mmCIF file of C-alpha atoms in Angstrom:
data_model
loop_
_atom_site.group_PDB
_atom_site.id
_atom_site.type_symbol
_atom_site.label_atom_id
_atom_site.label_comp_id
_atom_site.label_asym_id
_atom_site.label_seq_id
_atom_site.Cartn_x
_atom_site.Cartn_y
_atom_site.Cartn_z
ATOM 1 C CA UNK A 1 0.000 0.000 0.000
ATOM 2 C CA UNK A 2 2.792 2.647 0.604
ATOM 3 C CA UNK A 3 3.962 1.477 -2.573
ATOM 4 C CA UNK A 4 0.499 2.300 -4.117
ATOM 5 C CA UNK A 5 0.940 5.806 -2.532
ATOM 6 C CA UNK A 6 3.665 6.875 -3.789
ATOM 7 C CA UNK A 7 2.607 5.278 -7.320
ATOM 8 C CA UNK A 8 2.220 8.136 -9.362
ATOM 9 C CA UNK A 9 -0.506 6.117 -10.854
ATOM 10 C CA UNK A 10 -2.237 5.704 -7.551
ATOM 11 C CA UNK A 11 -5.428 7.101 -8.579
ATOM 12 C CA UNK A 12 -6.341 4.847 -10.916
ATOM 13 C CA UNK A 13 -5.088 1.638 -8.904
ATOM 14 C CA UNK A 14 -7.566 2.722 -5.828
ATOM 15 C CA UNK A 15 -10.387 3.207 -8.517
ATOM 16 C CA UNK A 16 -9.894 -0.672 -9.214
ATOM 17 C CA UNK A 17 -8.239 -0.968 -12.725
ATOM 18 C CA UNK A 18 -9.361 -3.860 -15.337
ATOM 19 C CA UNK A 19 -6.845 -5.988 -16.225
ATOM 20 C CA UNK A 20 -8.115 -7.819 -19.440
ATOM 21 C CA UNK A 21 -5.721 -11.146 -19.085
ATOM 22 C CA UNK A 22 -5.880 -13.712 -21.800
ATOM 23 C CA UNK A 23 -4.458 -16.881 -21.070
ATOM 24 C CA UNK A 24 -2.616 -19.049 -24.214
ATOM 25 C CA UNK A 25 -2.875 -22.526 -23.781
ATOM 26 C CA UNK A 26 -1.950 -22.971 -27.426
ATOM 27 C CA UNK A 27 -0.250 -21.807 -30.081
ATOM 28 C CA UNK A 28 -3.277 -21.959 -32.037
ATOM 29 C CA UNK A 29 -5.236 -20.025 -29.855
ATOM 30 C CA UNK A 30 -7.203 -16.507 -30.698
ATOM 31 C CA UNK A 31 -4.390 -14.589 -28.709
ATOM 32 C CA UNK A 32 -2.019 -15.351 -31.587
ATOM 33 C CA UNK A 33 -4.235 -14.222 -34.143
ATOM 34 C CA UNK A 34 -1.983 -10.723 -34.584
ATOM 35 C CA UNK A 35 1.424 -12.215 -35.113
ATOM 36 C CA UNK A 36 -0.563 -13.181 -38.449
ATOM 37 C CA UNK A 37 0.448 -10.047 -41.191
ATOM 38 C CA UNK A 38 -2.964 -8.293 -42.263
ATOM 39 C CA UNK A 39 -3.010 -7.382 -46.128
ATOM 40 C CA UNK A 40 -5.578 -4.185 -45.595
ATOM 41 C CA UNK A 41 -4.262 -2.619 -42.654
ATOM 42 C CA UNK A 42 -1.143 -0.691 -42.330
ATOM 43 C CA UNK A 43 -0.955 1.395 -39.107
ATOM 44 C CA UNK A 44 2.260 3.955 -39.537
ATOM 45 C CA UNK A 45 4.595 5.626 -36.631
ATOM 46 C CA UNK A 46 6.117 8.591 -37.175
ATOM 47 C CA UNK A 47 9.559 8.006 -37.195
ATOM 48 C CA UNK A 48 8.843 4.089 -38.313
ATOM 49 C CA UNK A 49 10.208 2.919 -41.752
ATOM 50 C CA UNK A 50 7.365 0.227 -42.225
ATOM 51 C CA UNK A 51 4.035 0.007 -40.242
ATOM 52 C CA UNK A 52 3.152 -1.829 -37.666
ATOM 53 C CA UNK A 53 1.271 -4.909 -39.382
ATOM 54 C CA UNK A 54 4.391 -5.381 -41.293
ATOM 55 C CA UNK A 55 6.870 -5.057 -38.958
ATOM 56 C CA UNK A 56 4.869 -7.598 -36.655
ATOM 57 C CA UNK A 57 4.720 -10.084 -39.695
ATOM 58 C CA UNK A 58 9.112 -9.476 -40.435
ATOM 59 C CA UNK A 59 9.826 -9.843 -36.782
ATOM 60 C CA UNK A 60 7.623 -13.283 -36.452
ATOM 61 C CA UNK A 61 8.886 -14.330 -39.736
ATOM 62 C CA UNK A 62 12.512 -14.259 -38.144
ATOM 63 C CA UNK A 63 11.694 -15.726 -34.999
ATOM 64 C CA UNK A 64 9.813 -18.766 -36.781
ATOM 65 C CA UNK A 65 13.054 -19.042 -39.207
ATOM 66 C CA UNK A 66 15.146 -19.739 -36.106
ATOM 67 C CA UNK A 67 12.436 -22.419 -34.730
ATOM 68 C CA UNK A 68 10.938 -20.190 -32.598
ATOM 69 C CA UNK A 69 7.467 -20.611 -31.615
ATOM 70 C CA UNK A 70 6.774 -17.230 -29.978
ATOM 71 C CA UNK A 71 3.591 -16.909 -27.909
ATOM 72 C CA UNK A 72 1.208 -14.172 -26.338
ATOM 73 C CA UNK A 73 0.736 -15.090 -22.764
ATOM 74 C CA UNK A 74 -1.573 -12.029 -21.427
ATOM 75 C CA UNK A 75 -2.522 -8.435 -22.038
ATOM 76 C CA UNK A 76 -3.089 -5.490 -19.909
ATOM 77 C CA UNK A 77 -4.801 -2.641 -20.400
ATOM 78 C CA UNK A 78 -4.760 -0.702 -17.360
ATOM 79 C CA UNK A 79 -5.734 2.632 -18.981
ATOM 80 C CA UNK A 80 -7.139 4.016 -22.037
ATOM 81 C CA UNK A 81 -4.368 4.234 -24.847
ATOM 82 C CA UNK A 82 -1.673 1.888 -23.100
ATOM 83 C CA UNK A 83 -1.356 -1.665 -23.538
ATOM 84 C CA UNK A 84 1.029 -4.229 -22.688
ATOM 85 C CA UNK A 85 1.602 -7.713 -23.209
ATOM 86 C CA UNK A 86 3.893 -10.577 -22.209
ATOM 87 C CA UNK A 87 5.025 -13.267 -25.304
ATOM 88 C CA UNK A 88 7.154 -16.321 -24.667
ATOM 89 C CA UNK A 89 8.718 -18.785 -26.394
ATOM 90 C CA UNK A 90 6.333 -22.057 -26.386
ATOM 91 C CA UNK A 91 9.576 -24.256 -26.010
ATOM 92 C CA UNK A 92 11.282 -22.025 -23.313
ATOM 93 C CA UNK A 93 8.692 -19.958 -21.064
ATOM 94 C CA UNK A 94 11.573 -18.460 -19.287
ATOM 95 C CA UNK A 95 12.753 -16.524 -22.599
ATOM 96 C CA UNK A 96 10.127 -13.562 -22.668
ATOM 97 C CA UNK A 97 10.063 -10.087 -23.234
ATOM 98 C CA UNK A 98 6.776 -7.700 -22.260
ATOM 99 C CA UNK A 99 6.208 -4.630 -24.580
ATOM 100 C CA UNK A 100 4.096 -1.747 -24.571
ATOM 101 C CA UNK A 101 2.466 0.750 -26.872
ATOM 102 C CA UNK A 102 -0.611 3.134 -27.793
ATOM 103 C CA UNK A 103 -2.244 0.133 -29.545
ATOM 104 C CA UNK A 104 -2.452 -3.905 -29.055
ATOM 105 C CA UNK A 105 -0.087 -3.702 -32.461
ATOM 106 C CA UNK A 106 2.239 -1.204 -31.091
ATOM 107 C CA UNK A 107 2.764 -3.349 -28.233
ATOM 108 C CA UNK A 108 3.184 -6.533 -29.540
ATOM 109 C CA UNK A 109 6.041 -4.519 -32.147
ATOM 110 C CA UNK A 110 7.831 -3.633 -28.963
ATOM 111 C CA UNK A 111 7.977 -6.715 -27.448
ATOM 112 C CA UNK A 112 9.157 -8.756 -30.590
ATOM 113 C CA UNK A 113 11.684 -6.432 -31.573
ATOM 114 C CA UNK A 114 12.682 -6.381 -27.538
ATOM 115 C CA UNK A 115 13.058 -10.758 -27.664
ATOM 116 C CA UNK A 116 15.144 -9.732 -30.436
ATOM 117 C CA UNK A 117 17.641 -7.544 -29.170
ATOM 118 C CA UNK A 118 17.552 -10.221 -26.263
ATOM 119 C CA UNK A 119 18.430 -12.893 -28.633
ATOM 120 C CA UNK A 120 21.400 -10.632 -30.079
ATOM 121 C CA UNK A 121 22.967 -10.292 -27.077
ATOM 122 C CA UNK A 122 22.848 -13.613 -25.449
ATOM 123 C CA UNK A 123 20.334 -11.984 -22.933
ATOM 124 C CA UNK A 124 18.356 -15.292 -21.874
ATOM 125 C CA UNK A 125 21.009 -17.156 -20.745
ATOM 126 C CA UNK A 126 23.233 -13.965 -19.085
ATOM 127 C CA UNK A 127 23.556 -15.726 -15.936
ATOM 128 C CA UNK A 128 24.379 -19.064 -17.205
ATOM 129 C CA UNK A 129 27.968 -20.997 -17.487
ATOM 130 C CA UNK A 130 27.815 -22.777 -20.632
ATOM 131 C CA UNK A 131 29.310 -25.127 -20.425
ATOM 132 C CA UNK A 132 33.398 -27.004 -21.598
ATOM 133 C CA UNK A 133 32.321 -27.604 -25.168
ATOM 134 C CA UNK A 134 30.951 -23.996 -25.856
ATOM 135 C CA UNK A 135 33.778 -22.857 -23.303
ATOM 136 C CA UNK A 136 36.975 -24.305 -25.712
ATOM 137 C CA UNK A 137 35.289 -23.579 -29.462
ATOM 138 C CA UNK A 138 36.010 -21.332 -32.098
ATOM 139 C CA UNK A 139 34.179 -18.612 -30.822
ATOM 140 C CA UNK A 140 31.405 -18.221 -27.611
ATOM 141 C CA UNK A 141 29.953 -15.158 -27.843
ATOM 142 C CA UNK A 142 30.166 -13.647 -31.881
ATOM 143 C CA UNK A 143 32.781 -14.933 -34.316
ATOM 144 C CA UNK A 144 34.428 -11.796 -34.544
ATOM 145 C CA UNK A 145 35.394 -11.905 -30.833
ATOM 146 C CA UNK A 146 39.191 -11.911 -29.928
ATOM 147 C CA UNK A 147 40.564 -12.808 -26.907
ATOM 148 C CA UNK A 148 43.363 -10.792 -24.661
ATOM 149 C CA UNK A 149 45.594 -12.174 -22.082
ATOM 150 C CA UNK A 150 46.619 -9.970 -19.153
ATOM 151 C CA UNK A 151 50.053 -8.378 -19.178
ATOM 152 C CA UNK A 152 52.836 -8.549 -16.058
ATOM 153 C CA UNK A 153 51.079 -8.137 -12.982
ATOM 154 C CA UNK A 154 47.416 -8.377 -13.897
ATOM 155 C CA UNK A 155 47.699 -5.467 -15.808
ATOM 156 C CA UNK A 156 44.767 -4.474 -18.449
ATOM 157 C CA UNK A 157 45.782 -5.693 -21.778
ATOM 158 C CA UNK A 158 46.894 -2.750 -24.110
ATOM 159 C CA UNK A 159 44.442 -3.613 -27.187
ATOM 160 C CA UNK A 160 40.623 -3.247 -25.185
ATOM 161 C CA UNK A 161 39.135 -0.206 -24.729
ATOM 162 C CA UNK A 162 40.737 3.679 -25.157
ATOM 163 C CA UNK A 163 41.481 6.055 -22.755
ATOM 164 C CA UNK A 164 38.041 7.525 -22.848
ATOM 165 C CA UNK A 165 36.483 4.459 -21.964
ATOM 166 C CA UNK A 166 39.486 3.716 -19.133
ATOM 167 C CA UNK A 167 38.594 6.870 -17.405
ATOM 168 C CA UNK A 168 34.750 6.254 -17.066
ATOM 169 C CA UNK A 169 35.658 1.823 -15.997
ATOM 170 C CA UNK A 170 38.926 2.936 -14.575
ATOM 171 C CA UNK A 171 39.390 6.040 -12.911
ATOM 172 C CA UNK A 172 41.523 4.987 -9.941
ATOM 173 C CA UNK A 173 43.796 2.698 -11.578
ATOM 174 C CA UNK A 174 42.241 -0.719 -9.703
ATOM 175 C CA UNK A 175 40.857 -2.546 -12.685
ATOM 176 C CA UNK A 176 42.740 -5.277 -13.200
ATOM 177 C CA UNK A 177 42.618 -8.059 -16.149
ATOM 178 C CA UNK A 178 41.134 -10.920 -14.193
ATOM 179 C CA UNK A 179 38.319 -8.766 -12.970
ATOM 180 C CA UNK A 180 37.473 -9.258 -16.506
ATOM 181 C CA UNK A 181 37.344 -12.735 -17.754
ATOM 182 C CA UNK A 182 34.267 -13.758 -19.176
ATOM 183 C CA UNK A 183 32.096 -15.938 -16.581
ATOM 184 C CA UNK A 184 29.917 -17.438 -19.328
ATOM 185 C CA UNK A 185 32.435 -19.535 -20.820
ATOM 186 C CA UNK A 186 35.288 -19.456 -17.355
ATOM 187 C CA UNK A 187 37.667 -19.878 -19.778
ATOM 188 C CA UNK A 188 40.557 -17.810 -18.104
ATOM 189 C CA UNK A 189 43.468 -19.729 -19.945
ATOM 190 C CA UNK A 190 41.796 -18.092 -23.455
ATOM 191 C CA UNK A 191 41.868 -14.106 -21.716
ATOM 192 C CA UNK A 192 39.815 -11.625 -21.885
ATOM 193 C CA UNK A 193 36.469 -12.234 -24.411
ATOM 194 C CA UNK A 194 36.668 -8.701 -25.894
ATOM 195 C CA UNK A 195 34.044 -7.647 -28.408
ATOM 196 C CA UNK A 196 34.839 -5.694 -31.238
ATOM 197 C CA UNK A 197 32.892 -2.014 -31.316
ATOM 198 C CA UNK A 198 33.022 1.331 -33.903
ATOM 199 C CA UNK A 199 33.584 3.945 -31.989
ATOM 200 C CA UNK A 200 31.207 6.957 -33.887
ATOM 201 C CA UNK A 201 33.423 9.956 -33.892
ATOM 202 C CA UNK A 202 36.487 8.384 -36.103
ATOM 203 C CA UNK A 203 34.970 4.690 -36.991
ATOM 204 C CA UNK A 204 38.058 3.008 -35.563
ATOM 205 C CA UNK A 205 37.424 -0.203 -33.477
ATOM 206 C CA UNK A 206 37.239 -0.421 -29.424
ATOM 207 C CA UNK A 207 37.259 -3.984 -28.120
ATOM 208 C CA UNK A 208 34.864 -4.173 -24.737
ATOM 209 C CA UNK A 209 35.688 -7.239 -22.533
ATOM 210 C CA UNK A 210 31.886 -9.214 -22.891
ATOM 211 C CA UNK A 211 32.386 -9.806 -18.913
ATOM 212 C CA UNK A 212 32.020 -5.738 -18.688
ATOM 213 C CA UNK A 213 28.621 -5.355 -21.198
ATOM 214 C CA UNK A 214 27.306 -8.401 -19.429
ATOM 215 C CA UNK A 215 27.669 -6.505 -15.780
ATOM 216 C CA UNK A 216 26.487 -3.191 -16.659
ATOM 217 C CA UNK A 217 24.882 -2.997 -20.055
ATOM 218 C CA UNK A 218 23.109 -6.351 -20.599
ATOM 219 C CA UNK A 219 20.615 -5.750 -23.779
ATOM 220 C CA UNK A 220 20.434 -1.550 -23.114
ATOM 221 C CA UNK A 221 21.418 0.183 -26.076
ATOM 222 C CA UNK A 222 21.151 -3.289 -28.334
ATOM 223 C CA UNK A 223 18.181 -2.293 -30.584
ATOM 224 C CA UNK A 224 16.196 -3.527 -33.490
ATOM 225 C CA UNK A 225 14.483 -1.973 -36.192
ATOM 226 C CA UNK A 226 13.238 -2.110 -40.069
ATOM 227 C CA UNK A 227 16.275 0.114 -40.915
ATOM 228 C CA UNK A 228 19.952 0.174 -39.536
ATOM 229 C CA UNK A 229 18.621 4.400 -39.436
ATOM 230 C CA UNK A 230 15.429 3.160 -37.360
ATOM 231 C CA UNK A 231 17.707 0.958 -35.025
ATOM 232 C CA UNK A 232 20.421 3.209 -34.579
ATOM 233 C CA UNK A 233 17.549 5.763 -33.392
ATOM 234 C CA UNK A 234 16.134 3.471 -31.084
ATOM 235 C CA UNK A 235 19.288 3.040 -29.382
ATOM 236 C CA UNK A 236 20.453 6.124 -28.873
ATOM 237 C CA UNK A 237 17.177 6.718 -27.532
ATOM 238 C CA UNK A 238 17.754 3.852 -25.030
ATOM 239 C CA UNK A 239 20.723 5.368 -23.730
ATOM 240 C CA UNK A 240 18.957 8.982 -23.914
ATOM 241 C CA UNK A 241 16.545 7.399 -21.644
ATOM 242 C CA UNK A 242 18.995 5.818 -19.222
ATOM 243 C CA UNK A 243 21.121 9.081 -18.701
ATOM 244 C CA UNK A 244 17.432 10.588 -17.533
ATOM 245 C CA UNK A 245 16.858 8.083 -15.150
ATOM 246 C CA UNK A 246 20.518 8.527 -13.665
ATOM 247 C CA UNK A 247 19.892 12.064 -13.432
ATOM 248 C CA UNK A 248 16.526 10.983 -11.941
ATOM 249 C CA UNK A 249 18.108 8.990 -8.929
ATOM 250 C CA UNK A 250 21.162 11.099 -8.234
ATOM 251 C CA UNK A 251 18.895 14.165 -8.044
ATOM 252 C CA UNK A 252 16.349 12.200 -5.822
ATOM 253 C CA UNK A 253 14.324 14.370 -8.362
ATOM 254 C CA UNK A 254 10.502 14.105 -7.672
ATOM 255 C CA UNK A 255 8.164 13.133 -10.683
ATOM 256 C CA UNK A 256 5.071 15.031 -11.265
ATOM 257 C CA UNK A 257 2.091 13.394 -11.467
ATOM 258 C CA UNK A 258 0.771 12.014 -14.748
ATOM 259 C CA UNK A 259 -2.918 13.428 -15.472
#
């Protein structure tokens, strides 16, 4: 209840709010009836390179090519004009993503494109060791991954990230090499699993250990879109958003109430 208080939604949860629920049994069920692409409709964005029907039907078409069987597991639509929704994968409940949006299609976009980015950046199984025979191949996380032993003493090896990026991760000088082995595979013998990025201002390459996105970043700023325009967009508005909320909780700014 002091939760509810200090909700900034709390008017409408004391009112009672509807949740309209709808449980998926099967794949075949009516819940699934919009990851089917609808010839008449188109519903554009602004700011969207393809509307939403269509987008819907490219994202399931990927998902299905990978032999994913992606599923709607409930809605919510606590308010006028804002829906959510929770999908699945039939095979593997505990991969999901929820997304949200003006419209039932808007949300369902956002959570497809969120599984996804998931899926791009080994999200689902984050927390996972995986194992001596992914651990000791060719590549574990992308096969343009190199790997960087420590220098003398633990030292940070010279070819991952620049000096910008040292004085955000490394300001006081403690950051040493085994801090940043990568805990999915444990393979310290191989070095550091450093992933190969293009930094924007002079396109050169900046390798980030994969223990350090996989601590602090996880799938924020990994986007998806129609358009490498529309993704790069919706990325930099992920991290837009994140540098609010930091300023948010530093502050302790207070939110205003939404009418």
């Amino acid at each position: 209840l002091r939760s509810i208080d200090r909700c900034t939604v709390k008017k409408v949860v004391q009112t009672g709010p509807e949740f309209v629920i709808e449980v998926v049994d099967n794949l075949d069920a009516d819940a699934q009836g919009l990851l089917m692409p609808v010839a008449d409709t188109s519903t554009y964005i602004p700011g969207k390179d393809l509307p939403l029907e269509q987008t819907i039907a490219n994202m399931s078409g990927i998902l299905a090519g990978l032999g994913m069987k992606i599923e709607i597991a409930s809605w919510r639509n606590i308010v006028p004009n804002v829906w959510s929704l929770h999908v699945r994968d039939a095979q593997s409940p505990m991969c999901f993503t929820n997304g949200k949006g003006a419209t039932k299609e808007a949300a369902l976009a956002s959570a497809l494109g969120e599984f996804i980015e998931r899926l791009n950046c080994n999200f689902f199984y984050n927390d996972q060791f995986w194992g001596e025979e992914l651990a000791n191949a060719p590549f574990v996380h992308y096969p343009n991954e190199q790997w960087f032993k420590p220098g003398p003493r633990d030292a940070l090896p010279a070819e991952i990230l620049d000096e910008h990026c040292l004085e955000i991760y490394n300001p006081d000088g403690e950051l040493r090499g085994s801090h940043l082995y990568d805990t999915n595979s444990g393979n310290t013998a191989r070095g550091i699993c450093s992933l190969p990025f293009v930094r924007q201002s002079d396109q050169q390459v900046v390798y980030f250990p994969s223990n350090l996105i996989e601590n602090l970043f996880l799938s924020n700023g990994m986007s998806a879109g129609n358009t490498l325009a529309e993704a790069q967009v919706q990325c930099l508005s992920e991290i837009f958003e994140r540098a609010v909320k930091r300023e948010i909780l530093e502050g302790e700014l207070c939110l205003p109430d939404v009418p």
